[in-house]
Structures are given as structure tokens and as C-alpha cells.
Amino acid sequence: DQQVKQNSPSLSVQEGRISILNCDYTNSMFDYFLWYKKYPAEGPTFLISISSIKDKNEDGRFTVFLNKSAKHLSLHIVPSQPGDSAVYFCAASAESGYALNFGKGTSLLVTP
Amino acid sequence: GAGVSQTPSNKVTEKGKYVELRCDPISGHTALYWYRQSLGQGPEFLIYFQGTGAADDSGLPNDRFFAVRPEGSVSTLKIQRTERGDSAVYLCASSRAGGRGDTQYFGPGTRLTVL
């Protein structure tokens, strides 16, 4: 059973606009959330994380929002650039810490 | 410094054969993880090493899968009697100490194809 869900397999956005990638989780024990970015033939690269004690974390063009009551998080990329085109994975871990539970990923295409 | 490296990058084998996949973590990282990514899925946790010991192997699908890290650095994932369903990309990651806020750095993966 998938405990981390990314219901949009793909997303296309114009350069300069905002990209919003969504993620839902079912396990209430999850309290640490991460986004990874993956280019073809490469391993996932860490992008940004958020702890459940926060509802927002920002790093440059990337912001992650967490809504614990809805068990939902989102990644905002503003402004989107063609180099952002990649597969984005949402991941979560419980207090035990080490094993990451990944969603299936959302393929983002940023068009010029 | 060098990132996580994995060899081979591709491995094609026949059903029933034995395979070994190697992972070289970032130097000095005590924590090492193996994940498996099947087509259309996200990475799925297999096993976690802290130093030389397997701290959690709950993700290994069955006893055909085994992993070692004898000197606390390089790790080898071993699969016996391979099946077609084992075909996937096997990802290795390492982190400095293994705590929750500790970023896991992934290698490029080994694509295993079982014919």
C-alpha cells in the first residue's frame, strides 16, 4: 500500500510561471518530509525538507508547504526554469528516522 | 569530493543466476541505504547499514536478497536465483550519520534486467 501519494504523474508549466507539485500521505507517524529531484540516468538529488513542527520552508526559488491536518504537502517553484524539468519525488519518514518512503513521482516539464 | 558510486551501471542476467551489485558511499559516511525502484514507481527501501551492521533489513523482499558491508564502507547487495520480477534500478545512498535530518545522497543506480 502506497503511504505517500503523488497523484499527478506529469505537469507542464511555462518558463517564468509557478510550478506546484502536490503530495499526500496516509501514515500519521510521518513527521519529516523531503522533496528529491531526479534527472534521467542519475540518482535522486535532495532538494528541500520540512519538519512537522513547521508549515513552511523556503530555499531560494523552492518552497515547501505542509498541512498536517490534511496530510498534504506541496512544492512551489517560482519562477520555473527549463532546467527544473525533471521527476520530483516526495518522501517521508517517521520518527525512527532513516528509511524514506517515496511517492511515485511527478514529471515536470518547463517549456520556454 | 566524489559522490556515491555504483557498479555496474547496467547488469543483464538470466533467470536463476546470482548477481552482486556494489556501492561505494561518500567517504566518511557511516550510514548506507539500499533502495529499489521498479518501473513507474518511487524508490522502495530495502536495507539500512550503520557502520558494518545492518540496522534494519525489513525492506528486503525475501531471503534471496542479502547485503553486506564488512568494513563499514563499500557495500554489496547480493541476489540469488534471480527472477524476472527482480528487474529494477537498485539505488544506493549514504549519509553522514544516519539521523533523520541527515541528507541521504544517492548514487546513479544499477539497472538490473533479468531475462
Short mmCIF file of C-alpha atoms in Angstrom, two decimals:
data_model
loop_
_atom_site.label_atom_id
_atom_site.label_comp_id
_atom_site.label_asym_id
_atom_site.label_seq_id
_atom_site.Cartn_x
_atom_site.Cartn_y
_atom_site.Cartn_z
CA ASP A 1 0.00 0.00 0.00
CA GLN A 2 1.31 3.39 -1.03
CA GLN A 3 1.72 5.59 2.05
CA VAL A 4 2.98 8.58 0.06
CA LYS A 5 0.94 9.52 -2.97
CA GLN A 6 1.66 11.84 -5.85
CA ASN A 7 -1.49 11.76 -7.89
CA SER A 8 -0.26 13.81 -10.83
CA PRO A 9 2.14 11.77 -12.97
CA SER A 10 3.06 14.81 -15.02
CA LEU A 11 2.87 18.58 -15.10
CA SER A 12 3.71 21.10 -17.81
CA VAL A 13 4.42 24.74 -16.96
CA GLN A 14 5.65 27.70 -18.92
CA GLU A 15 9.01 29.21 -18.06
CA GLY A 16 8.68 32.01 -15.52
CA ARG A 17 5.40 30.71 -14.10
CA ILE A 18 4.84 28.90 -10.82
CA SER A 19 5.06 25.09 -10.64
CA ILE A 20 3.05 23.45 -7.87
CA LEU A 21 3.66 19.79 -7.14
CA ASN A 22 1.40 18.02 -4.67
CA CYS A 23 1.85 15.11 -2.31
CA ASP A 24 -0.48 13.33 0.14
CA TYR A 25 0.41 10.86 2.85
CA THR A 26 -1.60 8.43 4.89
CA ASN A 27 0.70 7.46 7.76
CA SER A 28 0.17 9.80 10.72
CA MET A 29 3.54 8.72 12.13
CA PHE A 30 5.35 10.56 9.35
CA ASP A 31 6.84 13.75 10.70
CA TYR A 32 9.66 14.62 8.33
CA PHE A 33 9.15 15.29 4.66
CA LEU A 34 11.50 15.76 1.76
CA TRP A 35 11.50 16.51 -1.95
CA TYR A 36 14.01 14.94 -4.28
CA LYS A 37 14.63 15.80 -7.91
CA LYS A 38 15.75 13.22 -10.45
CA TYR A 39 17.22 13.62 -13.92
CA PRO A 40 17.34 10.63 -16.30
CA ALA A 41 20.19 8.17 -15.60
CA GLU A 42 21.04 9.93 -12.34
CA GLY A 43 20.15 9.22 -8.74
CA PRO A 44 17.66 11.39 -6.86
CA THR A 45 19.10 14.66 -5.54
CA PHE A 46 17.88 16.21 -2.30
CA LEU A 47 16.03 19.46 -2.86
CA ILE A 48 14.30 20.64 0.32
CA SER A 49 12.81 19.25 3.52
CA ILE A 50 10.36 20.21 6.23
CA SER A 51 9.74 19.00 9.75
CA SER A 52 6.22 18.59 11.05
CA ILE A 53 6.75 21.38 13.57
CA LYS A 54 6.76 23.84 10.67
CA ASP A 55 4.24 24.61 7.98
CA LYS A 56 6.58 26.26 5.51
CA ASN A 57 10.20 26.08 4.49
CA GLU A 58 11.80 28.19 1.82
CA ASP A 59 15.07 27.87 -0.07
CA GLY A 60 15.56 30.25 -2.95
CA ARG A 61 13.01 29.51 -5.66
CA PHE A 62 11.73 26.45 -3.80
CA THR A 63 9.14 26.49 -1.03
CA VAL A 64 7.54 23.51 0.65
CA PHE A 65 4.20 23.87 2.45
CA LEU A 66 2.90 21.32 4.94
CA ASN A 67 -0.73 20.94 6.01
CA LYS A 68 -0.67 18.30 8.73
CA SER A 69 -4.41 18.18 9.30
CA ALA A 70 -4.93 17.40 5.63
CA LYS A 71 -1.83 15.18 5.44
CA HIS A 72 -0.78 17.16 2.42
CA LEU A 73 2.34 18.91 1.27
CA SER A 74 3.24 20.85 -1.81
CA LEU A 75 6.36 22.11 -3.51
CA HIS A 76 6.26 25.50 -5.17
CA ILE A 77 8.89 26.53 -7.70
CA VAL A 78 8.91 30.22 -8.58
CA PRO A 79 9.88 31.18 -11.20
CA SER A 80 10.11 27.90 -13.07
CA GLN A 81 13.09 27.43 -15.38
CA PRO A 82 13.68 24.88 -18.19
CA GLY A 83 16.46 23.32 -16.08
CA ASP A 84 13.82 22.42 -13.50
CA SER A 85 12.43 19.82 -15.90
CA ALA A 86 12.87 16.53 -14.03
CA VAL A 87 10.96 13.98 -12.00
CA TYR A 88 10.16 15.18 -8.49
CA PHE A 89 9.71 12.69 -5.68
CA CYS A 90 8.01 13.40 -2.40
CA ALA A 91 9.34 11.34 0.52
CA ALA A 92 8.50 10.96 4.18
CA SER A 93 9.98 9.37 7.25
CA ALA A 94 8.72 8.51 10.70
CA GLU A 95 10.40 9.29 13.99
CA SER A 96 12.62 6.22 13.69
CA GLY A 97 14.23 8.28 11.04
CA TYR A 98 16.19 6.56 8.42
CA ALA A 99 14.01 4.78 5.84
CA LEU A 100 12.44 7.13 3.33
CA ASN A 101 9.01 6.33 1.90
CA PHE A 102 8.71 7.72 -1.61
CA GLY A 103 5.80 8.63 -3.83
CA LYS A 104 5.73 7.57 -7.48
CA GLY A 105 6.99 10.93 -8.67
CA THR A 106 5.70 13.77 -10.83
CA SER A 107 7.41 14.54 -14.12
CA LEU A 108 7.71 18.31 -14.51
CA LEU A 109 8.27 19.86 -17.92
CA VAL A 110 9.07 23.56 -18.06
CA THR A 111 8.68 24.91 -21.57
CA PRO A 112 10.42 28.05 -22.85
CA GLY B 1 34.65 15.16 -3.24
CA ALA B 2 33.29 12.16 -5.05
CA GLY B 3 29.67 11.23 -4.68
CA VAL B 4 28.15 7.80 -4.22
CA SER B 5 29.22 5.44 -6.99
CA GLN B 6 27.62 2.18 -8.03
CA THR B 7 28.89 -0.58 -10.26
CA PRO B 8 27.97 -1.91 -12.68
CA SER B 9 25.69 0.73 -14.16
CA ASN B 10 23.83 -1.98 -16.05
CA LYS B 11 23.56 -5.69 -15.44
CA VAL B 12 21.73 -8.18 -17.63
CA THR B 13 21.37 -11.69 -16.32
CA GLU B 14 19.33 -14.80 -16.88
CA LYS B 15 16.62 -16.05 -14.58
CA GLY B 16 18.08 -18.22 -11.83
CA LYS B 17 21.54 -16.63 -11.84
CA TYR B 18 23.33 -14.93 -8.96
CA VAL B 19 24.24 -11.22 -9.10
CA GLU B 20 26.23 -8.81 -6.97
CA LEU B 21 25.76 -5.05 -7.02
CA ARG B 22 28.36 -2.77 -5.50
CA CYS B 23 28.06 0.58 -3.76
CA ASP B 24 30.86 2.97 -2.81
CA PRO B 25 29.49 5.57 -0.40
CA ILE B 26 30.79 9.06 0.18
CA SER B 27 33.98 8.87 2.21
CA GLY B 28 33.33 9.19 5.93
CA HIS B 29 29.60 8.45 5.73
CA THR B 30 28.69 5.86 8.34
CA ALA B 31 25.12 5.27 7.16
CA LEU B 32 24.33 3.41 3.94
CA TYR B 33 20.98 2.52 2.41
CA TRP B 34 19.78 0.36 -0.46
CA TYR B 35 16.57 1.13 -2.32
CA ARG B 36 14.92 -0.49 -5.32
CA GLN B 37 12.99 1.45 -7.97
CA SER B 38 10.71 -0.54 -10.21
CA LEU B 39 9.33 0.92 -13.43
CA GLY B 40 6.80 3.67 -12.76
CA GLN B 41 7.36 3.57 -9.01
CA GLY B 42 9.31 5.58 -6.47
CA PRO B 43 12.33 4.14 -4.69
CA GLU B 44 11.46 1.47 -2.14
CA PHE B 45 13.59 0.96 0.97
CA LEU B 46 15.45 -2.33 1.25
CA ILE B 47 18.10 -2.15 3.97
CA TYR B 48 20.00 0.30 6.17
CA PHE B 49 23.53 -0.10 7.49
CA GLN B 50 25.04 1.82 10.36
CA GLY B 51 28.75 1.08 10.14
CA THR B 52 29.26 -2.60 9.43
CA GLY B 53 25.94 -3.80 10.80
CA ALA B 54 22.54 -4.00 9.14
CA ALA B 55 20.44 -1.89 11.50
CA ASP B 56 17.24 -2.54 9.56
CA ASP B 57 16.73 -5.10 6.80
CA SER B 58 12.93 -5.07 6.98
CA GLY B 59 12.62 -3.97 3.35
CA LEU B 60 14.38 -6.98 1.84
CA PRO B 61 11.62 -8.78 -0.10
CA ASN B 62 12.73 -12.35 0.69
CA ASP B 63 15.73 -14.46 1.63
CA ARG B 64 17.14 -14.39 -1.89
CA PHE B 65 18.33 -10.87 -1.11
CA PHE B 66 21.29 -10.23 1.14
CA ALA B 67 23.62 -7.29 1.68
CA VAL B 68 26.96 -6.86 3.42
CA ARG B 69 29.22 -4.01 4.44
CA PRO B 70 32.17 -5.79 6.03
CA GLU B 71 34.47 -2.82 6.63
CA GLY B 72 31.88 -0.11 7.10
CA SER B 73 32.47 1.44 3.71
CA VAL B 74 31.73 -0.43 0.46
CA SER B 75 28.53 -2.45 0.41
CA THR B 76 27.44 -5.31 -1.82
CA LEU B 77 23.84 -6.28 -2.49
CA LYS B 78 23.58 -9.94 -3.42
CA ILE B 79 20.62 -11.54 -5.16
CA GLN B 80 20.40 -15.31 -5.50
CA ARG B 81 18.27 -17.24 -8.00
CA THR B 82 17.18 -14.06 -9.76
CA GLU B 83 13.63 -13.78 -11.03
CA ARG B 84 12.18 -11.57 -13.75
CA GLY B 85 10.37 -9.56 -11.06
CA ASP B 86 13.76 -8.53 -9.65
CA SER B 87 14.31 -6.32 -12.70
CA ALA B 88 14.60 -2.75 -11.41
CA VAL B 89 17.06 0.05 -10.72
CA TYR B 90 18.89 -0.59 -7.47
CA LEU B 91 19.85 2.66 -5.75
CA CYS B 92 22.38 3.12 -3.01
CA ALA B 93 22.52 6.16 -0.75
CA SER B 94 24.76 7.26 2.07
CA SER B 95 24.50 9.85 4.80
CA ARG B 96 26.90 11.25 7.34
CA ALA B 97 25.49 9.66 10.48
CA GLY B 98 22.05 8.23 9.79
CA GLY B 99 19.89 10.61 11.78
CA ARG B 100 16.61 11.87 10.44
CA GLY B 101 17.81 15.31 9.43
CA ASP B 102 20.77 13.72 7.74
CA THR B 103 20.57 14.14 3.97
CA GLN B 104 20.73 10.91 2.01
CA TYR B 105 22.90 11.22 -1.09
CA PHE B 106 22.04 8.81 -3.86
CA GLY B 107 24.20 7.12 -6.44
CA PRO B 108 23.14 6.79 -10.09
CA GLY B 109 21.88 3.26 -9.57
CA THR B 110 22.42 -0.13 -11.17
CA ARG B 111 19.81 -1.15 -13.72
CA LEU B 112 19.25 -4.89 -13.34
CA THR B 113 17.48 -6.77 -16.10
CA VAL B 114 16.59 -10.41 -15.56
CA LEU B 115 15.72 -12.21 -18.80
#
